[in-house]
Amino acid sequence: VRNKRRAASEIGVRADLVRLPPSATLDETLREVGRLNERPDCDAILVQSPLPDGLGRAAERRVFDAIDPGKDADGFHPINVGRLVQNRPAIVACTPAGVMELLDRSGIPVAGRRAVVIGRSDIVGKPLALLFLHRDATVTICHSRTPELPSVAATADILAAAIGRPGFVDRRFVKPGAVVIDVGINRVTDPAVAATLFAPDSARWASFERSGAALVGDVHPEVEQVAGALTPVPGGVGPLTIAMLLRNTVRCAQRRAGLAD
Ligand code: NAD
């Protein structure tokens, strides 16, 4: 949240943080969202998830559904998801939008290429697959029940991993020269796991030994040797996600002012 607020202030967006106590009930949370929906000086709303454990997953869905779709900075509201499915102007989930921005700004074409997305979550895998589809890629979505995952992944010209397992995608998953997008952000504290990821003489191992933890993606560092391009973790998709959140915020404001679709 601190990062998002700092980034917002850098582009002149005022970000107010509404902090509810961990004991807040579903009704109190919905009332707060309702107040923000009504506030004319509020253009965009983001509910930081996960919500407190006590509320449960069904409550989280109700809170997200309660956000005015026109103020939905995250692009998670079913109206915005439906518009994305139909390839109509929509507020698009930030991480998948960031992946497309990253490809575009790196001059990597998508049309006509084979894209494989590993992960089918509502916030990353599914919307990313739709964005690839709308850009004329041939898309395969893989998940925890996909048989022969490494060989399916290795058909990709563009491979995106959004799984949540450190270093899961190794060189077997990657066609030489493929573009690999690592969406995963995993905090590793177990030295045995870190030892499977970092060479003993590497800077990353030294840093892990110093701090006792490392942030790693879903893609194993060895993939760097076969991929044509690979996004780093940290510092790849993550910062683009924050940038897209701000773009969505500005877009919500423009739409409310009648200046954008
Ligand atoms: P999620 O847990 O909701 O979904 C994970 C997906 O991975 C599921 O669809 C599941 O089917 C698939 N999966 C799990 N185990 C698998 C296996 N063994 N083989 C194949 N598929 C498997 O997670 P999410 O919210 O989509 O996040 C995924 C990762 O991306 C996490 O590491 C998360 O921290 C990270 N993330 C990063 C950003 C960012 O800004 N870079 C944003 C959102 C999420």
XYZ file of C-alpha atoms and ligand atoms in Angstrom:
305
model
C 0.000 0.000 0.000
C 2.832 2.382 0.853
C 4.330 1.843 -2.621
C 1.037 2.502 -4.333
C 0.434 5.687 -2.345
C 3.952 6.968 -3.038
C 3.594 6.227 -6.756
C 0.188 7.960 -6.770
C 1.569 11.087 -5.166
C 4.339 11.166 -7.779
C 1.786 11.578 -10.586
C -0.405 13.963 -8.589
C -3.187 11.514 -7.651
C -4.390 11.930 -4.078
C -4.574 8.538 -2.411
C -6.584 8.267 0.793
C -6.108 5.171 2.897
C -9.259 4.032 4.688
C -8.190 1.651 7.411
C -10.808 -0.618 8.937
C -10.042 -2.492 12.167
C -9.307 -6.237 11.831
C -12.600 -6.800 13.679
C -14.655 -4.994 10.975
C -17.755 -6.930 9.956
C -18.939 -7.543 6.404
C -21.709 -4.945 6.857
C -19.259 -2.314 8.074
C -16.968 -3.043 5.146
C -19.828 -2.843 2.643
C -21.009 0.431 4.207
C -17.514 1.908 3.759
C -17.417 0.840 0.108
C -20.901 2.347 -0.323
C -19.691 5.667 1.133
C -16.747 5.726 -1.293
C -19.069 4.896 -4.195
C -21.158 7.966 -3.309
C -18.296 10.389 -2.737
C -18.063 12.726 -5.746
C -14.398 13.493 -5.000
C -13.438 9.805 -5.174
C -12.747 8.486 -8.685
C -11.326 5.034 -7.988
C -11.422 2.431 -5.234
C -9.086 -0.444 -4.459
C -9.886 -2.888 -1.678
C -6.655 -4.406 -0.463
C -7.034 -8.169 -0.248
C -6.943 -10.526 1.489
C -9.610 -9.241 3.835
C -9.294 -10.339 7.476
C -9.612 -14.128 7.841
C -12.803 -13.869 9.870
C -14.738 -12.516 6.865
C -14.059 -15.497 4.578
C -13.830 -15.768 0.802
C -17.508 -15.340 -0.001
C -17.450 -12.014 1.848
C -14.478 -10.887 -0.230
C -16.476 -11.462 -3.395
C -19.410 -9.472 -2.004
C -17.126 -6.574 -1.117
C -15.544 -6.531 -4.584
C -18.973 -6.774 -6.233
C -20.163 -3.779 -4.181
C -17.609 -1.428 -5.751
C -19.110 0.883 -8.382
C -17.794 -0.644 -11.673
C -16.905 2.878 -12.812
C -14.607 3.253 -9.784
C -13.150 -0.260 -9.953
C -9.403 0.494 -10.112
C -8.570 -3.231 -9.897
C -10.818 -4.282 -12.791
C -12.180 -7.219 -10.762
C -15.888 -6.263 -10.938
C -17.943 -8.745 -13.027
C -19.095 -5.895 -15.280
C -15.507 -5.019 -16.138
C -14.555 -8.684 -16.514
C -17.542 -9.189 -18.848
C -16.517 -6.189 -20.939
C -13.003 -7.622 -21.178
C -14.393 -10.990 -22.323
C -16.245 -9.186 -25.121
C -13.182 -7.074 -25.979
C -15.017 -3.844 -25.203
C -13.400 -0.851 -23.486
C -12.919 -1.922 -19.857
C -10.890 -1.358 -16.756
C -8.539 -4.353 -16.978
C -6.894 -6.132 -14.033
C -3.545 -4.458 -13.360
C -1.106 -7.379 -13.498
C -2.260 -8.764 -16.871
C -2.431 -5.208 -18.257
C 1.131 -4.696 -17.006
C 2.302 -7.831 -18.831
C 0.922 -6.498 -22.131
C 2.498 -3.103 -21.515
C 5.816 -4.775 -20.812
C 5.651 -6.747 -24.079
C 4.623 -3.670 -26.089
C 7.323 -1.462 -24.639
C 9.911 -4.187 -25.296
C 8.811 -4.370 -28.953
C 7.718 -8.017 -28.615
C 4.900 -8.878 -31.051
C 1.948 -10.965 -29.855
C -0.249 -11.426 -32.952
C 0.037 -14.817 -34.579
C 2.223 -16.218 -31.802
C 1.565 -19.132 -29.515
C 0.974 -17.964 -25.922
C 0.808 -20.349 -22.973
C -0.451 -19.087 -19.616
C 0.178 -21.279 -16.561
C -2.404 -20.375 -13.893
C -6.130 -19.705 -14.220
C -6.878 -17.281 -11.400
C -9.495 -14.557 -11.872
C -6.939 -11.824 -11.223
C -4.034 -12.977 -13.407
C -4.285 -16.164 -15.503
C -7.771 -15.768 -17.008
C -7.620 -12.053 -17.876
C -4.083 -12.442 -19.243
C -5.227 -15.272 -21.518
C -8.065 -13.039 -22.775
C -5.694 -10.152 -23.465
C -3.436 -12.477 -25.485
C -6.484 -13.772 -27.369
C -7.689 -10.253 -28.202
C -4.241 -9.504 -29.569
C -4.538 -12.470 -31.967
C -2.282 -14.926 -30.176
C -3.173 -18.630 -30.136
C -3.704 -19.219 -26.434
C -3.415 -22.250 -24.168
C -4.337 -22.007 -20.479
C -2.650 -24.529 -18.182
C -3.351 -25.247 -14.525
C -2.744 -27.701 -11.711
C -4.604 -30.505 -13.555
C -2.878 -30.095 -16.933
C -1.116 -33.321 -17.979
C 2.404 -33.111 -19.392
C 2.708 -29.486 -18.408
C 6.396 -29.028 -19.351
C 5.856 -30.164 -22.921
C 2.683 -28.068 -23.342
C 4.519 -25.026 -21.978
C 7.405 -25.700 -24.345
C 5.114 -25.038 -27.341
C 4.979 -21.360 -26.330
C 6.543 -18.431 -28.125
C 5.384 -16.403 -25.125
C 5.133 -18.242 -21.798
C 3.553 -16.587 -18.751
C 3.789 -18.211 -15.309
C 1.306 -17.121 -12.604
C 1.322 -20.057 -10.236
C 2.716 -19.074 -6.844
C 5.459 -21.752 -6.616
C 9.083 -20.703 -6.396
C 11.177 -21.731 -9.405
C 8.501 -24.153 -10.654
C 9.099 -23.422 -14.347
C 12.491 -24.865 -15.225
C 14.286 -25.219 -18.545
C 12.113 -28.200 -19.591
C 9.141 -25.805 -19.874
C 10.850 -23.371 -22.212
C 11.380 -23.515 -25.953
C 14.792 -22.007 -26.737
C 14.355 -18.328 -27.555
C 10.848 -18.070 -26.037
C 9.756 -14.938 -24.205
C 9.118 -15.822 -20.550
C 6.979 -13.633 -18.284
C 7.401 -14.419 -14.603
C 4.365 -13.137 -12.692
C 5.065 -15.090 -9.502
C 6.169 -13.390 -6.312
C 7.183 -15.911 -3.655
C 9.025 -15.289 -0.405
C 11.526 -18.076 0.215
C 12.957 -18.528 3.706
C 13.910 -22.218 3.598
C 17.646 -22.588 2.812
C 16.962 -25.985 1.197
C 14.588 -24.328 -1.307
C 16.952 -21.392 -1.853
C 19.767 -23.843 -2.579
C 17.742 -25.297 -5.487
C 17.382 -21.813 -6.966
C 20.665 -19.950 -6.431
C 24.217 -21.088 -7.199
C 26.393 -21.176 -4.044
C 28.762 -18.513 -5.396
C 26.016 -16.175 -6.689
C 25.108 -12.703 -5.399
C 21.540 -13.876 -4.769
C 22.709 -16.716 -2.521
C 24.935 -14.291 -0.609
C 21.988 -11.922 -0.182
C 19.759 -14.805 0.981
C 22.363 -15.839 3.551
C 22.598 -12.264 4.829
C 18.869 -11.596 5.174
C 17.436 -15.118 5.557
C 14.855 -14.525 2.826
C 14.535 -13.910 -0.911
C 11.752 -12.883 -3.269
C 11.647 -15.245 -6.213
C 9.385 -15.836 -9.155
C 7.687 -18.955 -10.474
C 10.468 -19.303 -13.040
C 13.739 -20.993 -12.131
C 16.802 -18.767 -12.677
C 18.295 -21.447 -15.000
C 15.662 -20.435 -17.590
C 17.745 -17.345 -18.304
C 20.081 -19.634 -20.262
C 17.381 -20.779 -22.732
C 14.831 -17.951 -22.894
C 15.046 -15.224 -25.519
C 13.801 -12.750 -22.902
C 12.860 -13.159 -19.250
C 11.290 -10.740 -16.775
C 13.171 -10.412 -13.468
C 11.678 -10.946 -10.002
C 11.647 -8.599 -8.232
C 11.533 -5.655 -10.624
C 9.630 -7.078 -13.617
C 5.862 -7.455 -13.654
C 5.454 -6.085 -10.093
C 6.279 -2.417 -10.807
C 4.212 -2.559 -14.007
C 1.244 -3.715 -11.912
C 1.490 -0.584 -9.778
C 1.850 1.590 -12.890
C -1.295 0.012 -14.390
C -3.188 0.623 -11.144
C -2.436 4.310 -11.548
C -3.381 4.201 -15.221
C -6.703 2.602 -14.267
C -7.216 5.281 -11.609
C -6.667 8.064 -14.127
C -8.902 6.247 -16.612
C -11.719 5.989 -14.031
C -11.420 9.747 -13.444
C -11.437 10.455 -17.186
C -14.479 8.265 -17.744
C -16.348 9.890 -14.884
C -15.564 13.261 -16.453
C -16.802 11.998 -19.850
C -13.298 12.172 -21.344
C -12.766 8.455 -22.117
C -14.699 5.302 -23.144
P -3.710 -18.282 -7.369
O -3.237 -19.116 -6.226
O -5.048 -17.643 -7.309
O -3.663 -19.150 -8.698
C -2.585 -19.987 -8.973
C -2.871 -20.763 -10.231
O -1.763 -21.613 -10.462
C -4.118 -21.631 -10.138
O -4.949 -21.327 -11.223
C -3.610 -23.054 -10.223
O -4.408 -23.874 -11.082
C -2.230 -22.887 -10.824
N -1.340 -23.900 -10.251
C -1.080 -24.136 -8.939
N -0.234 -25.169 -8.820
C 0.049 -25.590 -10.074
C 0.830 -26.626 -10.591
N 1.521 -27.442 -9.822
N 0.877 -26.775 -11.941
C 0.184 -25.945 -12.751
N -0.581 -24.944 -12.311
C -0.663 -24.762 -10.977
O -2.548 -17.220 -7.601
P -2.547 -15.786 -8.359
O -3.247 -14.789 -7.535
O -2.908 -15.957 -9.804
O -0.974 -15.469 -8.257
C -0.015 -16.294 -8.874
C 1.367 -15.776 -8.537
O 1.498 -14.465 -9.063
C 1.652 -15.646 -7.021
O 3.025 -15.905 -6.815
C 1.352 -14.200 -6.742
O 2.077 -13.711 -5.628
C 1.834 -13.559 -8.010
N 1.216 -12.276 -8.312
C 2.047 -11.303 -8.702
C 1.539 -10.065 -9.030
C 2.482 -9.001 -9.487
O 2.188 -7.839 -9.346
N 3.625 -9.390 -10.058
C 0.167 -9.818 -8.943
C -0.676 -10.866 -8.583
C -0.143 -12.096 -8.268
